XYZ file of C-alpha atoms in Angstrom:
546
model
C 135.457 32.341 -61.449
C 131.599 32.360 -61.897
C 129.269 29.670 -60.599
C 126.465 28.922 -58.378
C 126.839 28.275 -54.549
C 128.623 24.969 -54.031
C 130.166 24.840 -57.579
C 133.629 24.892 -56.075
C 134.741 28.447 -56.624
C 136.053 29.192 -53.275
C 137.700 25.751 -52.935
C 139.281 26.086 -56.354
C 140.615 29.510 -55.445
C 142.020 28.685 -52.000
C 143.837 25.772 -53.396
C 145.284 27.849 -56.113
C 146.328 30.253 -53.273
C 147.887 27.247 -51.341
C 145.746 28.033 -48.652
C 143.637 24.610 -48.289
C 144.796 21.735 -46.201
C 144.206 18.178 -46.958
C 145.327 15.799 -49.864
C 145.097 17.489 -53.193
C 145.489 15.779 -56.553
C 147.007 17.570 -59.660
C 149.538 20.221 -59.840
C 149.835 24.023 -59.530
C 152.112 25.836 -61.729
C 152.827 29.638 -61.709
C 154.383 30.978 -65.121
C 155.092 27.211 -66.020
C 156.994 26.770 -62.605
C 155.647 24.773 -59.728
C 153.997 27.055 -57.249
C 156.412 27.395 -54.363
C 156.216 28.815 -50.792
C 158.355 31.885 -51.729
C 156.082 32.762 -54.615
C 153.089 32.102 -52.328
C 154.349 34.801 -49.993
C 154.559 37.154 -52.693
C 150.695 36.391 -53.785
C 147.865 38.372 -52.512
C 144.821 36.641 -51.051
C 141.858 38.420 -50.006
C 139.160 36.243 -48.177
C 135.317 36.615 -48.599
C 135.153 38.122 -44.925
C 137.072 41.006 -43.994
C 139.531 39.943 -41.193
C 140.514 43.232 -39.613
C 140.671 44.568 -36.133
C 137.745 46.805 -35.491
C 139.516 49.367 -32.893
C 142.409 50.265 -35.466
C 142.172 52.999 -38.223
C 142.562 52.245 -41.701
C 146.082 53.892 -41.533
C 147.251 52.019 -38.743
C 145.909 48.717 -40.299
C 147.857 49.243 -43.333
C 151.034 50.490 -41.467
C 151.294 47.640 -39.123
C 150.622 45.164 -42.141
C 153.324 47.128 -44.097
C 155.946 46.700 -41.076
C 155.371 42.769 -40.756
C 155.139 42.173 -44.689
C 157.417 44.220 -46.366
C 161.155 43.026 -46.226
C 164.021 44.518 -44.265
C 165.597 45.791 -47.581
C 163.236 48.890 -46.965
C 163.472 51.208 -44.000
C 160.457 51.787 -41.426
C 159.969 55.337 -43.374
C 159.775 53.468 -46.798
C 157.493 51.069 -45.454
C 155.024 53.578 -43.861
C 155.191 55.555 -47.112
C 154.246 52.325 -49.141
C 151.164 52.061 -46.845
C 150.265 55.722 -47.435
C 150.714 55.166 -51.352
C 148.101 52.297 -51.061
C 145.779 54.508 -49.232
C 145.967 57.057 -52.104
C 145.778 54.384 -54.902
C 142.718 52.727 -53.431
C 140.695 56.061 -52.797
C 141.171 55.521 -48.783
C 142.347 59.158 -47.854
C 139.208 60.499 -46.562
C 138.890 57.762 -44.202
C 142.488 56.976 -43.463
C 141.893 58.159 -39.704
C 138.530 56.361 -39.065
C 138.537 53.247 -37.133
C 137.622 49.936 -39.105
C 134.797 49.106 -37.034
C 132.655 46.025 -36.455
C 129.277 44.678 -35.891
C 128.534 46.707 -32.744
C 131.152 49.411 -33.320
C 130.495 52.177 -35.905
C 133.409 52.566 -38.434
C 134.123 52.863 -42.207
C 131.459 51.416 -44.887
C 131.435 47.881 -46.137
C 133.086 48.950 -49.492
C 135.881 50.927 -47.455
C 136.544 47.812 -45.390
C 136.873 45.708 -48.527
C 139.354 47.986 -50.149
C 141.355 48.019 -46.808
C 141.472 44.305 -47.180
C 142.753 44.727 -50.583
C 145.120 47.182 -49.644
C 146.601 44.769 -46.982
C 147.580 42.395 -50.171
C 148.674 45.480 -52.493
C 151.343 46.297 -49.927
C 153.522 43.629 -51.231
C 153.040 44.646 -54.835
C 151.830 41.151 -55.890
C 152.009 40.023 -59.482
C 149.049 37.608 -58.730
C 146.246 38.934 -56.528
C 143.393 36.213 -55.442
C 140.077 37.436 -54.348
C 137.088 35.393 -52.895
C 133.753 37.185 -53.503
C 135.006 40.718 -53.124
C 131.426 42.329 -53.828
C 129.506 39.846 -51.428
C 127.208 42.086 -49.358
C 127.730 45.305 -51.151
C 125.154 47.128 -53.278
C 125.647 47.365 -57.057
C 127.228 50.715 -56.743
C 129.727 49.855 -54.490
C 130.458 46.514 -56.218
C 131.089 48.402 -59.123
C 133.788 50.403 -57.554
C 135.494 47.818 -56.208
C 135.598 45.968 -59.477
C 136.745 49.039 -61.354
C 139.623 49.163 -58.914
C 140.692 45.758 -59.448
C 140.423 46.204 -63.346
C 142.548 49.083 -63.013
C 145.086 47.126 -61.102
C 145.002 44.383 -63.630
C 145.858 47.223 -66.362
C 148.707 48.236 -64.540
C 150.194 44.604 -65.134
C 148.973 42.252 -62.434
C 147.007 39.104 -62.769
C 143.773 39.363 -60.678
C 141.686 36.168 -60.215
C 138.261 36.496 -58.525
C 135.298 34.315 -57.754
C 131.959 36.287 -57.877
C 128.280 34.705 -57.548
C 126.052 36.730 -59.560
C 127.576 39.954 -61.138
C 125.567 42.410 -62.981
C 126.264 42.869 -66.735
C 128.313 46.086 -66.082
C 130.814 44.031 -64.042
C 130.651 41.089 -66.316
C 132.062 42.953 -69.427
C 134.899 44.259 -67.255
C 136.324 40.694 -66.897
C 139.003 39.529 -69.293
C 138.423 35.829 -69.005
C 135.738 33.929 -67.400
C 135.693 30.418 -65.832
C 132.257 28.973 -65.246
C 132.001 26.236 -62.934
C 129.476 23.687 -61.906
C 129.702 20.983 -59.319
C 133.411 21.225 -59.674
C 133.501 20.933 -63.376
C 134.640 23.413 -65.761
C 131.721 24.458 -68.501
C 133.668 27.242 -69.893
C 136.940 29.112 -69.839
C 137.834 31.939 -72.221
C 137.512 35.442 -73.109
C 134.072 36.930 -71.386
C 132.994 38.976 -74.385
C 133.087 35.409 -76.406
C 131.059 33.575 -74.072
C 127.609 33.989 -75.178
C 128.763 33.155 -78.878
C 130.358 29.976 -77.502
C 127.246 28.576 -75.747
C 125.204 29.726 -78.897
C 127.622 27.452 -81.204
C 126.705 24.499 -79.071
C 122.834 25.067 -79.043
C 122.400 27.120 -76.051
C 121.271 30.500 -76.669
C 118.971 32.879 -74.613
C 115.525 33.443 -75.840
C 115.384 37.030 -74.579
C 118.053 39.658 -74.067
C 119.615 39.088 -70.587
C 122.569 39.485 -68.454
C 125.387 36.989 -69.732
C 126.123 36.142 -66.118
C 122.457 35.214 -65.320
C 122.189 33.074 -68.477
C 125.522 31.168 -67.465
C 124.440 30.562 -64.099
C 121.078 29.140 -65.150
C 123.308 26.679 -67.463
C 125.553 25.832 -64.581
C 122.350 25.018 -62.528
C 121.153 22.891 -65.426
C 118.358 24.971 -66.712
C 118.075 25.995 -70.399
C 116.012 28.805 -71.764
C 115.036 26.749 -74.855
C 112.179 24.352 -75.265
C 114.433 21.302 -74.689
C 112.869 18.699 -72.340
C 116.342 17.631 -71.174
C 116.717 17.429 -67.379
C 119.394 19.430 -65.410
C 121.727 16.398 -65.198
C 121.694 15.882 -68.960
C 122.358 19.595 -69.507
C 125.184 19.700 -67.317
C 126.702 16.684 -68.715
C 126.276 18.065 -72.272
C 127.976 21.186 -71.392
C 130.982 19.351 -69.686
C 131.439 17.148 -72.688
C 131.446 20.299 -75.223
C 134.015 21.981 -72.938
C 136.085 19.004 -73.348
C 135.683 18.608 -77.050
C 135.885 22.328 -78.052
C 137.840 24.252 -75.647
C 140.149 21.742 -73.833
C 142.612 21.327 -76.718
C 142.982 25.126 -77.087
C 143.558 25.643 -73.302
C 146.102 22.757 -73.426
C 148.027 24.302 -76.314
C 148.188 27.752 -74.305
C 149.642 25.988 -71.155
C 152.280 24.132 -73.225
C 153.269 27.493 -74.795
C 153.750 28.873 -71.315
C 155.750 25.672 -70.150
C 158.019 26.120 -73.030
C 158.894 29.731 -72.256
C 162.574 30.550 -70.936
C 162.280 30.582 -67.046
C 164.093 33.013 -64.744
C 166.196 30.528 -62.512
C 166.578 33.294 -59.801
C 162.937 34.273 -59.365
C 162.526 32.358 -56.151
C 165.802 33.589 -54.456
C 164.423 37.167 -53.826
C 162.068 35.923 -51.153
C 163.769 34.963 -47.709
C 162.216 32.788 -45.252
C 160.610 35.572 -43.237
C 160.372 39.176 -44.460
C 161.447 40.522 -40.938
C 163.311 39.440 -37.764
C 161.898 37.659 -34.917
C 162.236 40.832 -32.761
C 160.637 43.099 -35.301
C 157.694 40.805 -35.707
C 157.397 40.714 -31.684
C 157.671 44.627 -31.155
C 155.147 45.414 -34.198
C 152.823 42.813 -33.032
C 152.964 43.961 -29.395
C 152.331 47.571 -30.275
C 149.497 46.619 -32.526
C 148.143 44.224 -29.725
C 148.400 46.849 -27.115
C 146.486 49.769 -29.572
C 143.813 47.133 -30.503
C 143.033 46.003 -26.950
C 143.425 49.122 -24.979
C 139.569 49.780 -25.098
C 138.973 46.284 -23.700
C 141.541 45.954 -21.400
C 141.107 49.545 -19.638
C 137.207 49.392 -19.800
C 135.546 51.131 -17.177
C 133.328 48.012 -16.595
C 136.058 45.943 -15.797
C 137.861 48.564 -13.481
C 134.674 49.363 -11.481
C 134.001 45.255 -11.209
C 137.129 44.900 -9.478
C 137.116 48.212 -7.354
C 133.500 47.192 -6.062
C 134.482 43.767 -5.091
C 137.744 45.011 -3.491
C 135.735 47.716 -1.278
C 133.147 45.163 -0.472
C 135.647 42.647 0.644
C 137.575 45.163 2.422
C 134.383 46.187 4.334
C 133.324 42.559 5.143
C 136.811 41.992 6.696
C 137.358 45.300 8.137
C 140.205 45.250 10.524
C 139.927 41.574 11.612
C 142.850 40.903 13.826
C 144.746 37.616 14.676
C 141.978 36.609 17.085
C 139.653 36.202 13.984
C 142.055 34.175 12.535
C 139.388 31.870 10.670
C 138.142 35.162 8.950
C 141.532 35.947 7.874
C 142.069 32.541 6.633
C 138.871 32.869 4.323
C 139.796 36.287 3.071
C 143.166 34.532 1.902
C 141.193 31.706 0.270
C 138.721 34.301 -1.342
C 141.774 35.944 -2.986
C 142.779 32.596 -4.374
C 139.365 31.959 -5.946
C 138.400 35.476 -7.198
C 141.972 35.896 -8.885
C 141.944 32.401 -10.042
C 138.555 32.727 -11.952
C 138.898 36.294 -13.120
C 142.211 35.878 -15.024
C 141.053 32.489 -16.464
C 138.084 33.527 -18.282
C 139.915 36.790 -19.467
C 142.453 34.493 -21.191
C 140.076 31.766 -22.412
C 138.692 33.973 -25.030
C 142.240 35.007 -26.256
C 142.684 32.643 -29.157
C 139.107 31.568 -30.015
C 138.560 35.409 -30.895
C 141.637 35.647 -32.924
C 141.454 32.234 -34.768
C 140.426 33.846 -38.150
C 143.090 36.482 -37.873
C 145.815 34.180 -37.093
C 144.991 31.973 -39.852
C 144.749 34.703 -42.370
C 148.180 36.447 -41.265
C 149.940 33.058 -40.770
C 148.962 31.564 -44.217
C 150.716 34.672 -46.039
C 153.805 34.101 -44.049
C 153.700 37.501 -42.184
C 155.188 36.159 -39.163
C 156.335 33.269 -36.912
C 154.080 31.652 -34.650
C 156.356 32.186 -31.437
C 156.501 36.011 -32.123
C 152.902 36.120 -32.353
C 152.317 33.992 -29.012
C 154.840 36.010 -27.074
C 153.582 39.371 -28.157
C 149.781 38.389 -27.655
C 150.121 37.125 -24.174
C 152.574 39.880 -23.142
C 150.278 42.668 -24.331
C 147.684 41.594 -21.815
C 150.262 41.699 -18.903
C 149.638 45.338 -17.758
C 146.080 45.064 -17.154
C 146.365 41.613 -15.915
C 148.939 42.632 -13.171
C 147.675 46.240 -12.422
C 144.036 45.075 -11.501
C 145.104 42.713 -8.876
C 147.825 44.960 -7.354
C 145.061 47.517 -6.936
C 142.609 44.877 -5.374
C 145.413 43.680 -2.987
C 146.319 47.087 -1.958
C 142.511 48.117 -1.031
C 141.640 44.895 0.765
C 144.952 44.095 2.438
C 145.107 47.406 4.683
C 141.267 47.521 5.148
C 141.025 43.957 6.292
C 143.833 44.495 8.961
C 146.417 41.929 7.645
C 149.981 41.985 8.932
C 150.907 45.726 8.362
C 154.543 45.356 7.383
C 155.836 46.076 3.924
C 157.550 42.538 3.713
C 154.365 40.681 4.411
C 152.344 43.099 2.062
C 154.786 42.761 -0.775
C 155.096 38.873 -0.325
C 151.235 38.507 -0.392
C 151.012 40.606 -3.611
C 153.655 38.562 -5.081
C 151.794 35.323 -4.452
C 148.682 36.696 -5.923
C 150.412 38.058 -9.190
C 151.931 34.644 -9.424
C 148.754 33.020 -9.306
C 147.201 35.364 -11.840
C 149.947 34.539 -14.278
C 149.422 30.655 -13.858
C 145.643 31.059 -13.983
C 145.996 33.155 -17.155
C 148.096 30.431 -18.631
C 145.555 27.828 -18.003
C 143.001 29.929 -19.865
C 145.415 30.380 -22.882
C 145.757 26.583 -22.876
C 142.171 25.624 -22.636
C 140.944 28.263 -25.245
C 143.871 27.007 -27.612
C 142.996 23.191 -27.028
C 139.182 23.719 -27.436
C 139.068 26.650 -29.675
C 135.411 27.043 -28.670
C 134.388 29.902 -26.382
C 131.473 28.200 -24.755
C 132.986 24.854 -24.347
C 136.182 26.396 -23.127
C 134.432 28.439 -20.575
C 132.448 25.161 -19.275
C 135.779 23.169 -19.160
C 137.302 26.058 -17.309
C 134.715 26.400 -14.908
C 134.815 22.676 -13.926
C 138.613 22.675 -13.660
C 139.037 25.734 -11.457
C 135.965 24.411 -9.331
C 137.632 21.394 -8.768
C 141.028 22.850 -7.841
C 139.180 25.049 -5.346
C 137.286 22.204 -3.730
C 140.669 20.408 -3.331
C 142.415 23.568 -2.225
C 142.251 22.737 1.520
C 139.771 25.319 2.793
C 136.395 23.668 2.100
C 137.433 19.956 2.876
C 140.276 19.220 5.163
C 139.658 15.533 5.401
C 140.057 14.574 1.695
C 139.555 10.806 1.078
C 143.120 9.421 -0.024
C 141.866 8.028 -3.162
C 141.004 11.654 -4.525
C 143.502 13.581 -2.622
C 145.985 13.691 -5.471
C 143.896 16.537 -6.902
C 145.440 19.024 -4.747
C 148.920 18.311 -6.262
C 147.882 19.517 -9.484
C 145.690 22.244 -7.933
C 146.848 26.034 -8.614
C 144.442 26.899 -5.803
C 146.339 24.646 -3.299
C 149.605 25.993 -3.846
C 148.522 29.653 -3.869
C 146.488 29.142 -0.745
C 149.603 27.681 0.962
C 151.750 30.430 -0.094
C 149.337 32.929 1.061
C 149.113 31.614 4.425
C 152.820 31.542 4.345
C 153.083 35.234 3.825
C 150.980 35.920 7.001
C 151.744 33.212 9.509
C 154.700 31.245 11.102
C 154.494 28.160 12.876
C 156.602 29.629 15.485
C 154.320 32.789 15.923
C 151.331 32.825 18.497
C 147.984 34.174 18.997
C 145.472 34.693 21.859
C 143.322 31.670 22.478
C 141.088 31.402 25.251
C 142.997 32.138 28.582
C 146.302 31.482 27.001
C 148.199 31.560 23.636
C 148.272 29.158 20.766
C 150.736 28.397 18.090
C 149.497 29.137 14.340
C 150.912 25.921 13.287
C 148.482 24.095 15.541
C 145.548 25.941 14.374
C 143.464 22.923 12.560
C 142.646 24.839 9.129
C 146.276 25.852 8.954
C 147.733 22.561 10.058
C 145.920 20.545 7.339
C 147.486 22.691 4.448
C 150.719 23.339 6.382
C 153.096 26.139 6.534
C 155.942 24.150 5.408
C 156.856 23.418 1.706
C 156.838 26.817 0.663
C 159.759 26.407 -1.765
C 157.940 23.428 -3.249
C 154.771 25.403 -3.854
C 156.718 28.038 -5.769
C 158.465 25.579 -7.823
C 155.239 23.802 -8.498
C 153.427 27.139 -9.600
C 156.616 27.976 -11.700
C 156.199 24.466 -13.479
C 152.704 25.252 -14.150
C 153.294 28.770 -15.353
C 155.824 27.471 -18.027
C 153.765 24.256 -18.811
C 150.372 25.806 -19.267
C 151.754 28.178 -22.027
C 153.619 25.574 -23.754
C 150.386 23.586 -23.935
C 148.710 26.622 -25.385
C 151.763 27.053 -27.778
C 151.834 23.517 -29.222
C 147.930 23.402 -29.064
C 148.027 26.266 -31.837
C 150.163 24.344 -33.779
C 148.275 21.161 -33.517
C 144.792 22.480 -34.623
C 146.298 23.557 -38.072
C 145.424 27.396 -38.078
C 149.121 27.894 -38.005
C 150.249 25.877 -40.816
C 153.894 26.786 -41.691
C 154.431 28.430 -44.934
């Protein structure tokens, strides 16, 4: 498919691949049969942008794709062999152990990255392979290698349809057929070698020898090389009319001939609803997620951030005893604040960053949304829970909180519970907004509101706004943390006598009772926020079911 920018190449290709949403008119047929979902899952589609995980190697990328896309009629070892065969077929052997890389991470070259994208689709051995501008951004030599590879695949018995903006003459003569588009209209469809003769026959011939694709693009833009005074609109209308007069009838006859061919009734039945089971999808996605994000999750910067804050906090609250009850309460509230914001902002970026990958893989019917969601949220748990555990272990004993195992583990449990709930809120906000900057702003406002209503800063909250505390993660966590350290019946020295913890004003306003209710409320939030994130992913349309 050839044409200038905005001519409709990508739109048509995406529609043919069944990967465009919205209302479409007309019909799409594959070998004379309606293009169905099972057929679509056996069709390769390579997007213009290479959507790949930067930290995975070439082999890992293709092996994980094979394990997800190839059916269970093949064993795991056979799927891996398929991936290795594709690596050899596409000439990726020399870089198979190199990481893909990205804008700020050195990896394979642009041509190799494009071949990896093609390889992902070749794994399913598609009879139809669609590619959206596979030579975009590549130098002429690399583009020649990519198209030559596709030419060899086409000669091997596959149908390959690709869009291209401005191919060189070497590339143009590799194409068996060419479709020229202009503003959504077809100006030519037929043999590539016969294109120049056709345009000459209708009065449009180049005045000098030139690249056929350059000449055809000029015509598609309404620019003629002769001395005609016709404006661009007239030239385009003339070409559209000529196509309908000279080519449409021949094309219609070809299509009718295809429709009249005997059809294989069992063609659709070879494809199941999903190529693998839910558990297989979950385990492969989990392993892939851990491998890809191990560099980010276990980054030295993040670990140093938590350790530095933990040590500073421990020194500031060094060995504060029960006589410094206000200081201890301040530390407990700091726990809720720091471990509310930290996991929230880590989780907010989860789905916006993976939107393209999720859309690409789900559109090809690779896995269920539920298996992806569970694997994606589970893969982040180790670091999400290890860091707060280290933080509490350092600050708890340095600050002189109750030195018993029961109190320590109860405090740790509450804090980890808070981390999981805050993480769920971040996932929900990211999935709802799908814009990192907007989601971060919204998350800051919500978490700050929860903190202000938590019961530490303002103890005499006006009744008309006091309801916020009942939806505040901070309020329930703060209540549970105080319950992990104090009991109403316990006393502490005050003045010349002793006082009850339950009577201390800051504790009394929040209350040490209702611990079970607080746990139940956080449990509802834990499940509710994740369900909201899941349904938000379904709602925004990136996970359209196929």
